């Protein structure tokens, strides 16, 4: 009981170090910093097939991450996939004839939206729409097509 | 109430109490009275539930049958807060002292004051030093409980028990395992505190000599029954063989030296089996 | 056969009554929280013995676990040419699993066993009973402050464990093995989600703190008041805490990270 004040100091230090630890985890380790400070605007693209795209999947242009997928929904009229993306406000010069494609990072990596800028002078605004889209390449489909085609080819050769 | 005359003067009255632990009957329909301002002793061999009786009086255990009234309140019918209010007026001295081991002597004695009053620290200091002076250990205030001898620990516990100026103190085996000097100190303390503070004391003990030196009235318990009661003199002259054996400490008597067993000769001759 | 059934029935009955007593004890403990908050000194003293005294073992273990993760992760990832994701691997395993779980196991061993022994001895030396006779509720006065201290200390300790571990992984990864420091942190930041990973980790550690403190205090309070009883209770604390922590970790992980 005589060392009450040192004990208090140590408990204070302990709690403070815990708070510092949590802040470290939040700011230095996780993505909290990336989505607190930055403003963003929303654009929409419609894909025939958005494949394995998920909310929070990255949106990049020329290999640099410029935003992320906010939501994916199915349009029951056009049977298309509607993908809403948040783009960081600093990248506000995306032409309105940009092509959006769903790519896969590496053979087994996660899928992301790639934006290929066009040549227009009109830039996309908030709630803008990307008209030109390219669907995800479904690996099974591609392999199936390839096999089908090579079988056809060899059949023709035999004739 | 059949005993209405005697219960007027008694602070604690136990009526038709029965209590059992498992299959063992600890108390079987006993009635006792503890007079105000007197020292009453409960004696009996080990294992007769003397400590249990104190716990029943303090409301820590519940009887199977019967009632215990302390200062006009039926202990086991009280609500929790009422029971706690009653306990503030009771002091209990445990066999081991039950001092809080993470505090020094001073804080131990100050503990009930700090828990139950909002007195300023300076007044608590005065009170604590007074209580410690009363048990003669004012100089030991900075020691930790593990630095105290058994007798000192009991005296500190006594100082703590009287911290809130209770009306009654329950002593659980206060003399057990004490050297003659600490024993003498404790006997003196119990007697003088009772007189000076106007307390009522209940002592549970199997120490015949010292207890009868200070007790005003003695109950002797055995096998869940009261086998003798009266002033120390009456008890010593009791005609009950059992009480005589207990008071003189004879090895054999109504309480047998041997634990119940089958016939000795038969047992020796029945060879072959282990039991 | 009948003996076995009897044994089974008996042990079922005793474990149910124990669970019942434990739940009642927990409710009593929780009901004392307000009165403890009114006396923060009680809490502060316990924060010292429960939290501060566990600080060293937690941080040192965290550092070593992080360093081992850095080393092992590097060897595995470099086979696939993916050393840059070392930061992700170290941070994800620490923040999601190892931080909360290992620090809770260490907490149960360090603080939990000490709590059981302390409470058990207080019971054996009649201190709890004595307090009751002094009209002081031992659960509110003794148990609740320790329970709260455990509840508060556990997430702090787990966060420290993870933070120190991540730094340990970085020391090994980029200091010793040459993973690019920028990649270590940026890959980590890109892939560790604040809500999904950090917050879930904190929730886990709070749950573990709750369960470990509860078990430790109850085993002490429920111990047979002899020296043998207390030592058995201490062992039970460590064993039961470990089981509960690992079992709950599985359930929590399934709930939290199950549907992506």
PDB file of N, CA, C and O in Angstrom, chain A residues 41-44 70 84-85 124-130:
ATOM      1  N   UNK A  41     -15.661   9.371 -55.136  1.00  0.00           N
ATOM      2  CA  UNK A  41     -16.910   9.509 -55.869  1.00  0.00           C
ATOM      3  C   UNK A  41     -17.262   8.157 -56.483  1.00  0.00           C
ATOM      4  O   UNK A  41     -16.414   7.269 -56.570  1.00  0.00           O
ATOM      5  N   UNK A  42     -18.522   8.009 -56.842  1.00  0.00           N
ATOM      6  CA  UNK A  42     -19.011   6.694 -57.241  1.00  0.00           C
ATOM      7  C   UNK A  42     -19.253   6.652 -58.746  1.00  0.00           C
ATOM      8  O   UNK A  42     -19.814   7.592 -59.318  1.00  0.00           O
ATOM      9  N   UNK A  43     -18.839   5.588 -59.377  1.00  0.00           N
ATOM     10  CA  UNK A  43     -19.195   5.351 -60.773  1.00  0.00           C
ATOM     11  C   UNK A  43     -19.749   3.933 -60.886  1.00  0.00           C
ATOM     12  O   UNK A  43     -19.496   3.087 -60.027  1.00  0.00           O
ATOM     13  N   UNK A  44     -20.516   3.721 -61.916  1.00  0.00           N
ATOM     14  CA  UNK A  44     -21.161   2.420 -62.082  1.00  0.00           C
ATOM     15  C   UNK A  44     -20.772   1.819 -63.427  1.00  0.00           C
ATOM     16  O   UNK A  44     -20.612   2.545 -64.409  1.00  0.00           O
ATOM     17  N   UNK A  70     -17.683  -1.061 -54.389  1.00  0.00           N
ATOM     18  CA  UNK A  70     -18.536  -0.802 -53.238  1.00  0.00           C
ATOM     19  C   UNK A  70     -19.655  -1.847 -53.143  1.00  0.00           C
ATOM     20  O   UNK A  70     -19.894  -2.405 -52.089  1.00  0.00           O
ATOM     21  N   UNK A  84     -20.926  -1.070 -58.524  1.00  0.00           N
ATOM     22  CA  UNK A  84     -20.667   0.306 -58.091  1.00  0.00           C
ATOM     23  C   UNK A  84     -19.256   0.379 -57.544  1.00  0.00           C
ATOM     24  O   UNK A  84     -18.840  -0.465 -56.750  1.00  0.00           O
ATOM     25  N   UNK A  85     -18.520   1.424 -57.966  1.00  0.00           N
ATOM     26  CA  UNK A  85     -17.143   1.538 -57.506  1.00  0.00           C
ATOM     27  C   UNK A  85     -16.922   2.908 -56.887  1.00  0.00           C
ATOM     28  O   UNK A  85     -17.475   3.904 -57.342  1.00  0.00           O
ATOM     29  N   UNK A 124     -15.525  11.509 -66.160  1.00  0.00           N
ATOM     30  CA  UNK A 124     -16.631  10.928 -65.387  1.00  0.00           C
ATOM     31  C   UNK A 124     -16.846  11.729 -64.101  1.00  0.00           C
ATOM     32  O   UNK A 124     -15.889  12.103 -63.419  1.00  0.00           O
ATOM     33  N   UNK A 125     -18.106  11.978 -63.763  1.00  0.00           N
ATOM     34  CA  UNK A 125     -18.464  12.680 -62.528  1.00  0.00           C
ATOM     35  C   UNK A 125     -19.018  11.662 -61.542  1.00  0.00           C
ATOM     36  O   UNK A 125     -19.125  10.464 -61.856  1.00  0.00           O
ATOM     37  N   UNK A 126     -19.428  12.164 -60.378  1.00  0.00           N
ATOM     38  CA  UNK A 126     -20.083  11.296 -59.403  1.00  0.00           C
ATOM     39  C   UNK A 126     -21.340  10.685 -60.038  1.00  0.00           C
ATOM     40  O   UNK A 126     -22.052  11.364 -60.782  1.00  0.00           O
ATOM     41  N   UNK A 127     -21.596   9.439 -59.781  1.00  0.00           N
ATOM     42  CA  UNK A 127     -22.709   8.690 -60.367  1.00  0.00           C
ATOM     43  C   UNK A 127     -22.584   8.524 -61.879  1.00  0.00           C
ATOM     44  O   UNK A 127     -23.570   8.249 -62.552  1.00  0.00           O
ATOM     45  N   UNK A 128     -21.366   8.686 -62.371  1.00  0.00           N
ATOM     46  CA  UNK A 128     -21.153   8.491 -63.807  1.00  0.00           C
ATOM     47  C   UNK A 128     -21.225   7.022 -64.168  1.00  0.00           C
ATOM     48  O   UNK A 128     -21.182   6.142 -63.305  1.00  0.00           O
ATOM     49  N   UNK A 129     -21.408   6.766 -65.485  1.00  0.00           N
ATOM     50  CA  UNK A 129     -21.522   5.374 -65.928  1.00  0.00           C
ATOM     51  C   UNK A 129     -20.436   5.061 -66.945  1.00  0.00           C
ATOM     52  O   UNK A 129     -20.136   5.864 -67.824  1.00  0.00           O
ATOM     53  N   UNK A 130     -19.874   3.888 -66.822  1.00  0.00           N
ATOM     54  CA  UNK A 130     -18.925   3.416 -67.822  1.00  0.00           C
ATOM     55  C   UNK A 130     -19.711   2.542 -68.791  1.00  0.00           C
ATOM     56  O   UNK A 130     -20.400   1.602 -68.380  1.00  0.00           O
TER      57      UNK A 130
END
